[in-house]
Coordinates of C-alpha atoms in Angstrom, one line a residue:
E54 CA 45.1 12.7 -5.7
H55 CA 43.5 9.4 -6.6
H56 CA 43.6 7.4 -9.8
L57 CA 41.3 4.5 -10.7
N58 CA 42.1 1.9 -13.4
I59 CA 38.8 0.4 -14.6
T60 CA 38.6 -2.2 -17.3
N61 CA 35.6 -2.4 -19.6
I62 CA 34.2 0.8 -18.2
E63 CA 31.4 1.0 -20.7
S64 CA 30.0 -2.4 -19.6
K65 CA 29.7 -1.4 -15.9
S66 CA 26.6 -0.4 -14.0
Y67 CA 26.8 2.9 -12.0
F68 CA 24.6 4.1 -9.2
Y69 CA 24.5 7.3 -7.1
N70 CA 22.8 8.8 -4.1
T71 CA 20.4 11.7 -4.7
T72 CA 18.2 13.8 -2.6
G73 CA 15.4 13.9 -5.2
R74 CA 12.8 16.5 -5.6
E75 CA 12.1 19.3 -3.2
I76 CA 8.3 18.9 -2.6
G77 CA 8.0 19.4 1.1
E78 CA 6.5 16.3 2.8
N79 CA 7.4 13.2 0.8
N80 CA 3.9 11.8 1.1
P81 CA 2.3 10.0 -1.8
V82 CA -0.1 12.8 -2.7
N83 CA 2.7 15.4 -3.0
I84 CA 4.8 13.0 -5.0
I85 CA 2.0 12.1 -7.5
K86 CA 0.9 15.7 -7.8
N87 CA 4.5 16.7 -8.6
I88 CA 4.8 14.0 -11.2
V89 CA 1.6 15.1 -12.9
A90 CA 2.4 18.8 -12.8
T91 CA 6.1 18.5 -13.7
E92 CA 6.3 15.5 -16.0
L93 CA 2.9 15.5 -17.6
S94 CA 1.9 19.2 -17.5
G95 CA -1.4 18.0 -15.9
I96 CA -3.8 19.7 -13.6
T97 CA -4.1 18.7 -9.9
G98 CA -7.0 19.5 -7.6
A99 CA -6.8 21.7 -4.5
S100 CA -8.6 19.4 -2.1
E101 CA -7.1 19.1 1.4
T102 CA -4.9 16.1 2.2
P103 CA -5.6 14.5 5.6
S104 CA -2.7 15.0 8.1
Y105 CA -2.3 11.2 8.6
I106 CA -1.1 10.9 5.0
N107 CA 2.2 12.5 6.1
D108 CA 2.9 9.3 8.0
W109 CA 3.3 7.6 4.7
Q110 CA 6.7 8.9 3.7
M111 CA 8.1 7.5 0.5
A112 CA 11.5 7.5 -1.2
F113 CA 12.2 5.8 -4.5
S114 CA 13.8 6.3 -8.0
V115 CA 12.3 5.5 -11.4
N116 CA 15.3 4.2 -13.4
E117 CA 13.4 2.9 -16.4
A118 CA 10.8 4.3 -18.8
V119 CA 7.3 3.6 -17.3
N120 CA 3.7 4.4 -18.2
S121 CA 2.7 7.3 -16.1
K122 CA -0.8 5.8 -15.3
Q123 CA 0.8 2.6 -14.2
L124 CA 3.3 4.4 -12.0
I125 CA 0.6 6.4 -10.2
E126 CA -1.5 3.3 -9.7
D127 CA 1.6 1.4 -8.3
I128 CA 2.3 4.2 -5.9
C129 CA -1.3 4.2 -4.7
R130 CA -1.2 0.5 -4.1
N131 CA 1.4 1.2 -1.4
T132 CA -0.9 3.7 0.4
P133 CA -4.5 4.3 1.5
C134 CA -4.8 6.8 -1.3
I135 CA -7.0 6.4 -4.4
A136 CA -6.2 8.6 -7.3
K137 CA -8.9 9.7 -9.7
V138 CA -9.5 12.1 -12.6
T139 CA -12.5 14.5 -12.2
Q140 CA -14.8 15.6 -15.0
S141 CA -12.7 18.7 -15.4
G142 CA -9.6 16.6 -16.0
A143 CA -7.9 17.4 -12.7
L144 CA -6.2 14.8 -10.6
E145 CA -7.9 14.3 -7.2
F146 CA -7.7 11.7 -4.4
N147 CA -9.9 9.7 -2.1
F148 CA -8.5 8.3 1.1
I149 CA -9.3 5.2 3.1
K150 CA -9.5 5.8 6.8
N151 CA -8.7 3.4 9.6
T152 CA -12.0 4.1 11.2
Y153 CA -15.3 5.7 10.2
G154 CA -17.9 7.5 12.3
D155 CA -21.3 9.2 12.0
S156 CA -19.5 12.4 10.8
D157 CA -18.4 10.5 7.7
V158 CA -22.0 9.8 6.5
Q159 CA -22.8 12.3 3.7
F160 CA -26.4 11.2 3.1
L161 CA -28.8 8.3 3.7
I162 CA -30.6 6.4 1.0
D163 CA -34.3 5.5 1.7
S164 CA -34.8 1.7 1.5
E165 CA -37.9 2.3 -0.6
E166 CA -35.7 4.0 -3.3
I167 CA -33.5 0.9 -3.7
I168 CA -34.7 -1.0 -6.8
T169 CA -32.3 -4.0 -6.4
L170 CA -29.4 -5.0 -4.1
S171 CA -26.9 -7.8 -4.5
F172 CA -23.5 -8.7 -3.1
D173 CA -20.9 -11.5 -3.3
R174 CA -18.5 -13.0 -0.9
T175 CA -14.8 -12.4 -1.6
K176 CA -13.2 -15.3 -3.5
I177 CA -11.4 -17.5 -1.1
E178 CA -8.0 -17.1 -2.8
K179 CA -8.2 -13.3 -2.3
V180 CA -8.7 -13.5 1.4
K181 CA -5.4 -12.9 3.2
T182 CA -4.8 -13.7 6.9
L183 CA -1.1 -13.3 7.2
C184 CA 1.0 -10.5 5.8
K185 CA 4.5 -9.0 5.6
V186 CA 6.0 -6.3 3.5
L187 CA 9.4 -6.4 1.7
Y188 CA 10.9 -3.0 1.1
N189 CA 14.1 -1.0 0.7
V190 CA 14.8 -2.2 -2.9
D191 CA 18.4 -2.4 -4.1
Y192 CA 18.4 -0.9 -7.6
A193 CA 21.6 -2.8 -8.5
T194 CA 20.1 -6.2 -7.9
G195 CA 16.4 -5.6 -7.8
E196 CA 16.2 -7.4 -4.4
H197 CA 14.4 -6.0 -1.4
L198 CA 16.9 -5.6 1.5
S199 CA 14.5 -5.3 4.4
S200 CA 11.2 -6.8 5.5
T201 CA 8.7 -6.5 8.3
Y202 CA 7.7 -9.4 10.5
Y203 CA 4.6 -11.3 9.6
T204 CA 1.4 -10.3 11.4
D205 CA -1.9 -12.2 11.2
V206 CA -5.6 -11.6 11.7
Y207 CA -5.6 -13.1 15.2
D208 CA -3.2 -10.4 16.3
F209 CA -5.6 -7.8 15.0
F210 CA -9.0 -9.0 15.9
G211 CA -8.6 -11.9 18.3
N212 CA -9.1 -15.7 17.7
S213 CA -12.7 -16.8 17.4
D214 CA -11.8 -20.2 16.0
L215 CA -10.9 -21.6 19.4
Q216 CA -13.6 -23.1 21.5
D217 CA -13.0 -20.6 24.3
G218 CA -11.6 -17.9 22.0
Y219 CA -12.3 -14.3 21.6
P220 CA -16.1 -14.1 21.0
N221 CA -16.0 -11.1 18.6
G222 CA -12.7 -12.0 16.9
Y223 CA -11.8 -13.3 13.5
R224 CA -13.1 -16.7 12.4
K225 CA -11.1 -18.3 9.6
Q226 CA -13.7 -21.1 9.4
Y227 CA -16.3 -18.6 8.3
Y228 CA -14.3 -18.0 5.1
G229 CA -13.6 -21.7 4.5
L230 CA -10.0 -21.4 5.7
D231 CA -8.2 -24.0 7.8
H232 CA -7.6 -22.4 11.2
N233 CA -4.9 -24.9 11.9
S234 CA -2.9 -23.9 8.9
P235 CA -1.1 -20.5 9.2
A236 CA -0.1 -20.8 5.6
D237 CA -3.6 -20.2 4.4
G238 CA -4.0 -16.8 2.9
I239 CA -0.4 -15.5 3.0
L240 CA 0.4 -12.1 1.4
E241 CA 4.0 -11.1 0.8
F242 CA 3.9 -7.6 -0.6
R243 CA 6.9 -6.1 -2.4
S244 CA 7.1 -2.4 -2.2
D245 CA 9.5 -0.4 -4.4
Y246 CA 8.5 2.9 -3.0
I247 CA 9.2 2.6 0.8
R248 CA 12.5 2.6 2.6
D249 CA 11.4 3.4 6.2
H250 CA 10.6 0.5 8.6
Q251 CA 7.7 2.2 10.3
V252 CA 6.0 3.1 7.0
A253 CA 6.5 -0.5 5.9
R254 CA 4.8 -1.8 9.1
R255 CA 2.0 0.7 8.6
L256 CA 1.5 -0.6 5.0
R257 CA 1.6 -4.2 6.3
D258 CA -1.2 -3.6 8.8
F259 CA -3.3 -1.7 6.2
L260 CA -3.0 -4.4 3.6
L261 CA -3.9 -7.1 6.1
A262 CA -7.0 -5.2 7.3
Y263 CA -8.0 -4.4 3.7
N264 CA -7.7 -8.0 2.4
C265 CA -8.8 -10.1 5.4
N266 CA -12.5 -10.4 4.3

């Protein structure tokens, strides 16, 4: 038999371990669909989730009141998933793939049917060439206990800034970045939804590829 004497018990903070919801695979699509159906009494679509989304296992707690739209958007920022609401009011998802091929083309637009076309270059402050992810948040302190190593665009694509560098690699000078300064374009992403190292590395690589141009 154990007895504990705790002073000022009402002023203490308490935390506990929990297994969470039973939703099968803890991928972001299943989690968001469960939140929408259970907490919001909403409708979710029946479209198929790609198998690679199961590699994005998540584990987190929501310990404060939060806007549901903001929560869903925040979860999606940690994944290659884009949540959307259809005309029927059902929640559906689009997915960003690592690679695309001819089979992904749905239809072609005849150039004669294009009335006008314009595009802009990404603002220089939004181009990221070095990335790491901090994860495994401690709910008592709010600090992230773990992090990945940094990875940079040269690791991904090769270095085209060197005189004898990789010919088809990444060229920082093209974007107006100093190729001699690794500190240009650093992204440190804090994830409150990931606790697994491999998933954190996957997110790091995805974020760097998504923000490097």
